C-alpha cells in the first residue's frame, strides 16, 4: 500500500501541475486542472502527501476559476483521505477570505463535505474504541475551527453572496447534529455502506462527541438563524438571504419535527408587510414564506399538529379574502393536500381581478366530468353513512378523490393537482358573491323586490348568465334520503334555464311563497335561486337520487360552503330543487342524465311513460316554460298529507313591470307566474310507482350524444323565442352553454348552424359576438397551453365559419360582415385572409372572380371601417387595402385606390405608410427595368423572409415590411408573366395609386419627374396616359409650380405634357407663365416649354423668341404657328399672320444661328395655310418687306411663292418689282437672281418692269435669262413702246446699233461669276417651291 | 458563458422551448424541461388533447399530428412549434427526472406552479453539494405570442446575470432593474444542489 509513487504518474502529475501553472489561457488551464484532478484522485494517500503542497501552490493562480478548481480538488482529496484534514482545513479557512466570491463559496461547499465525512468517521471510530488517534482529534479540532469561521460568515451582516452558502452550511450542520427521526437508528454494520449519517448512532461514552452537547450547539445555531428573521434584524437582510433562511428553516422543521415548535412561531410572526427590503422585492420572500408554511403544513409529525390551525390562519391572512375561508374549510379535513388547495385558492384570489369574474367562473367547466364522478362517490358515501347530504364533507371527499387520482399520475406529487383543484375553487369569485347577494335579497322577502330589480338591471347580461349558471351549482344533485319507506312522488316541471334570470321577480314571488310555506326553504334559497324543477318525494321506499345534468353535478364541488344545504337536508327531507337546463330534451334523455349521475337508485322506466306526457306538453307549448313555483310548492305541501299528484297550472305572461310590483308576492297562483313573452307553462304531475332502478352507465360517447341532443333541443327552443323577440340575457346564456359544455366543438357547430340558419332573426350578430367573446375570454384567460390554444382555435373556426357564410349568403350591400368583424374581439389571420381575398379577388381562387365588383366594395368598406375602429390591426388592414390598390383588374384597383386616396390617406396616422408603399410601387416599376431578372430572385427570397417576420411580429408589423412584402409579390408576378420591363398596363397597375396620392399631396408629383428620366418606354407611356387627368385634377398649386420651376433633367417631355395640360382650355396664371419663362431663361433653353404658354405671351416677347420657334422641328413649328395665330380664347391672336411672316423674314440665319432651311420651311409652312395667309396678307407682308433695308434674304423667294400661290397678285407683284428696280435690286446678287426669275415667270407683265432697268442691268438680265430676250424684244418692238425707250436701251435690245457693246459685254462678264451662283440658288428655290406645292 | 441554464415549463413545448431555442442561438449553455406528468398538446377539442410521454421525440409528435389533421395543427401553431422544437433537441424532458443532467446555475420557470414544483423537487433532493441554484419565475402566458415575448425577456435577464461576477451578490439589484425595465414581476428563490 505504502508504495512508492509510480514514477511515471508522478512525473505526469508534476508536469501537469506545472503546465497548469504556466498555461496561458484560462480554457486550457481549466482543462489541465480537470485532468489533474482525475489523476490525483487515483493516487494513494502517501503519494499525495508529497504532492499536496504543489496543489496548494496552484491556489496562488491569479485567475478565479483556477483557484476555485484547485479548492475543489483539495476538497475532494480531503474527503477521500481524511488524514489530510489538518492540512486542508487551514487551507480552506484561508480560501474563505478569497476575493472572488465563487472561490470562497467553493471553500464552504468543500467544507461541508469534509465536515460531514470527518464527523461520520469520528463517530463511527468512537463507537468501537474509547480512544481515537491524535490525527483524528486534530482533524476534528481543525474542522471545528473551520466551522466556526463559516458560522461567523453566516451570521455576520453584509458578507454578500457567500453568506447564502454559509447559511446553508449552518443548516447542514444543524441537521447533522440532530437526530433524524426517519433515519436509521443504527450505524451500518460495516464501514463504507452509504447510509445517511444519523447522530443517534452515537452512544454515550464517545471519546470526542457528546450527543447532548451537539444538540445544544445545534439549537443555539438554530436560535441564531431564527434571530435573523426577527425584527429588526430582518430589515437589514437582502431578499436572497431571507429566502435562503426561510427555506433552510422550513427544511429543518420538516426534517427535524422536534424543532417545529421553535421554528414556526418565527415564521408565523414574520410579517409580510415588514418585508420592505430596501423598498423592493417583497414578493420573493413572501412567496418563499408561503411555500415554507405550506411545506410545514404537510408535516405529519405529531408535533406539527397543534400548529396547523395557525398556519392556515397565517396563510389565509397572507392572501386574505373570502376565498381562503372556503379553501380552508374545504381542505381542513384533507390531510396532506390542504396546502395545495389553499395555495391555489389564494393564488386565484390574487390573480383574478373582479372584472374577470365570469371567466373565472367559467373555468370550472373543465372539471365537469370529474365533478360528476366525484359527486357520485359522494352519493355512495352518503348511502353508506345513512346520513343526509352534508355539503362540507362531501366536497372534501370529492377533492380528496380528485387529488388522489392525480397523485398517482404525478409521482405522488400533490401539487400537480393544482390546476384541477383551482377550478373547483374558482366558483367563489364575484359571481358567487352575486349569487349570494341574490339569495340574501330573496330571503328578505317582499321588501327586497325593489332592490332585486335594481340589482338585475344593473348587471350585464353576461354576468347575469354567469350567475344563473353558477347558481345551478348550488342545487343539490342528490335527493336527500327519507328515513321512512314512502311512496315516491315526483313532480317535474321543465323550465328553460334562463327564465329565472329573465324574470327574477316571478321567481322572487315564488320564493317568498315558498318560504312562507316552508320556512327552512327560505334559508336554502339563499343560495339557490332558480328552482325550475321540483322533485317531491313522499314516503317512498325507494331512495331516488336525481342528478339533473353534469352541470349540477359539477356544481357540487363549488357548493361546499353552503351550510344552508345541510340545513335544508335536515329540516326538509322531502323537497329538493334541481335545475335541469337540459331538460327540454327527448324523453329518454332525462333518465340518461340521471344515470350519468351514477345514482344509487334511479327512476327506471318511469320516464318513458310519464315524461313523455310532460315533454309533449312542453313541445306543444313550443317555448321555454317556467314554472310557478308558488303553485308547486303549495302542491308540495298537500302532497305531504294526501299523496296526491301535483298540478302545476299553466302560467300566463305578465310584463316585467307587473312582475316587479309587490303584487307578485301575493299568493295568487295565476298572477304569480311568469314566463317568456309568449310561452305557456306546462307541467305535468307524476305519481311514481314503486320500482327499483338499475343503474345504467353510459359511455363517454353516449354522454356526449345525450348532451348534444339536449343542446339541440335548447337551440330549437331558442328559435321559438326568437320569433317572440329574444333577449340579450338569453343569448348570453345560450352562448355560455354552447361554449362551456364539455363536448364544446359539436355544440359550437350546432350553435353556429342555429345562428347562420337565420342570422337576422336569430339575432345572429349578438349571439355570435357572445360566443366569440366567451371563447376569446377563455383563450386569453386560460394560462395553460392546452385550453388556450384550443379555445383560440375554436374561436377562429367559429368566426371564420360565420364570416364565410355571411359573405356567401348575404348580398354585398349587407353590412353584417363588416359589423361582425368590427366588433369581434380579435381577428385571426385566416379571417384577415378572407378579407384579403374579398378585396383582391383572384388571389386565391379563380372561382371568386364572378362575384366581382360589389364584393370588392364590400370588402374595402369593411377594411375601411376596421382601420378606423381597430387601431391594433390597422397595419394589416391597410396592407389588404394597399394590396387591392395594386390589383391587376382595373375595376378592383380603382375602387381600392379611391378608398386609399380619398378615405385613408387623409388619416394622419397612416398617411406616411400609404405614401411609402405607393412610392415603393412606383419605384419598383423603374427599378425592375434596371434590375429585372437578376434582382427577381433576391426579391422573392426577401418576401419569404418577410412572411416569416410577419408571423413573429403578428399584427404589429412595420410598414416597411408590408410594402416590401407586397412589392416583392408584385415583382414575383411581374417576373413570372412579363420577364422584362413591365408592360404599359403593368406599369399603370403599379403607378395608379401614386398618381392618386399626387392629387392629394402635390409635392409627391415631383417623384414622377425624377423617375421619368430612367423609365422605360412603356412606363413613360403609362405616365403620359395618366398625366392629363392627373394634372387637371391637381390644378396649378404652389407645389406644382415648384416642381415645374426645377424639373430634373430627362423629364422635359413630361414637363411639356404637364404644361400643355395646364394651359389647355384655360388661361395660365401669371405665376405659371413667369415660372416657365424663368425656366426657359435660366435652365432649360428649349423653347418648346414655352409653346403651351405662347398664346398668353405679349406679342413683342413672342417676336423676340421667333428665331427659336422657327428652329423647332417642322411639325412643332406648325403647332406653334397655329397657337400663335389662334391665340387664346380671351386675348385673341397673339400675332397676325402678316406679323408672323414678317417675323420669319426678319430672321437672319447667320446672326441667329438658325439654318436657312428652317426658315424656308417655316415660310413654306405658312404658305400651306392659304386660308390664313391669304392674298391680302401676302400683299401686306410684301409691301412691308420691300421697304426693309436690307431686303430680307428670302424676299424674292416669298414673292415667287406668292405668285405661285395667288396668280392674281401679278399686278401687285409688278409694282413690287418696279420698286425693287428703283432700289437697284441688282446690287444684291441673290435677290437679283430671284428678281429675274420672277420676271421670267410673270412675263409678259414683267416686261414693263424690265424695261425700267438701266440698260446695263437689262443686258445682264437678258444675258442670264435668254428666254426673256426674244419676247422682250418683241414687246419693245411695238411702236409705242419703242418710242418711249431711250436709245441705249434699244441698243441693248438690239433694236438700235450698239456702240458700247464691247464695254457692256465686259460688264456682263464681270457679273457672270456672281450670277451663276445665284442662278443655282434660284434653281434650288424653284425646286423647293415645286416640291412644296406638290405637297 | 459561465452558467448553466435550464428553462422549465409544464410540457417542455412552448415557453421553455421558445426560450431554449433563443438562448441556444445566443450561445448559452441551456437545457429545457417540463414538470407535468405528460406532454399535452391541444387536440380538436379541449377534451381530446394529444397526450405523449416525456421522451417522445418531437419529430414523432410532428408526424403524428400532421397525419391527423394538418390544417388544424398548422392553424393553431402546433406544427410550426414542433418543427422549431425538433430543431432544438430530440424530445421533451421531464424536470423531475433530470438528476443525471448535472447542476444548473440558473433555472427559469414560466409559471408559478412550475416554479413551486421545481423548488419542491430541488428541496426533495439530497442537498449535499451546497451548490447554489437560482430559480427565477417569469410569468408568461402559455400561448405562442407571449412565449416569444417571454423568451426575449428571459434572454435579456440571462445576459444581465452573465454580466455580473456572481449572481449571489447582485441578484437583488438585477431583479430590481429588470422589473423596472420590463414592468414584469419576477419571483425568485435560491436552492441548493
mmCIF file of N, CA and C in Angstrom, chain A residues 51 356 446 658 843 899 934 1153 1305:
data_model
loop_
_atom_site.group_PDB
_atom_site.id
_atom_site.type_symbol
_atom_site.label_atom_id
_atom_site.label_comp_id
_atom_site.label_asym_id
_atom_site.label_seq_id
_atom_site.Cartn_x
_atom_site.Cartn_y
_atom_site.Cartn_z
ATOM 1 N N UNK A 51 2.597 15.401 -2.725
ATOM 2 C CA UNK A 51 2.184 16.248 -3.831
ATOM 3 C C UNK A 51 1.285 17.406 -3.388
ATOM 4 N N UNK A 356 -62.722 39.989 -14.210
ATOM 5 C CA UNK A 356 -62.614 38.734 -14.929
ATOM 6 C C UNK A 356 -63.543 37.683 -14.350
ATOM 7 N N UNK A 446 -90.530 40.124 0.499
ATOM 8 C CA UNK A 446 -91.223 41.150 -0.249
ATOM 9 C C UNK A 446 -90.483 42.482 -0.326
ATOM 10 N N UNK A 658 -95.130 44.634 -14.099
ATOM 11 C CA UNK A 658 -96.090 43.984 -13.224
ATOM 12 C C UNK A 658 -95.389 43.048 -12.268
ATOM 13 N N UNK A 843 -56.748 36.276 -55.846
ATOM 14 C CA UNK A 843 -55.515 35.947 -55.144
ATOM 15 C C UNK A 843 -55.457 34.459 -54.893
ATOM 16 N N UNK A 899 -60.583 54.346 -52.243
ATOM 17 C CA UNK A 899 -60.632 54.226 -50.783
ATOM 18 C C UNK A 899 -59.345 54.757 -50.155
ATOM 19 N N UNK A 934 -32.040 39.748 -62.695
ATOM 20 C CA UNK A 934 -31.054 39.476 -61.644
ATOM 21 C C UNK A 934 -31.655 39.692 -60.270
ATOM 22 N N UNK A 1153 -28.159 82.079 -85.866
ATOM 23 C CA UNK A 1153 -27.685 80.700 -85.737
ATOM 24 C C UNK A 1153 -28.732 79.681 -86.095
ATOM 25 N N UNK A 1305 -20.405 94.083 -122.782
ATOM 26 C CA UNK A 1305 -20.049 92.657 -122.649
ATOM 27 C C UNK A 1305 -19.138 92.454 -121.472
#
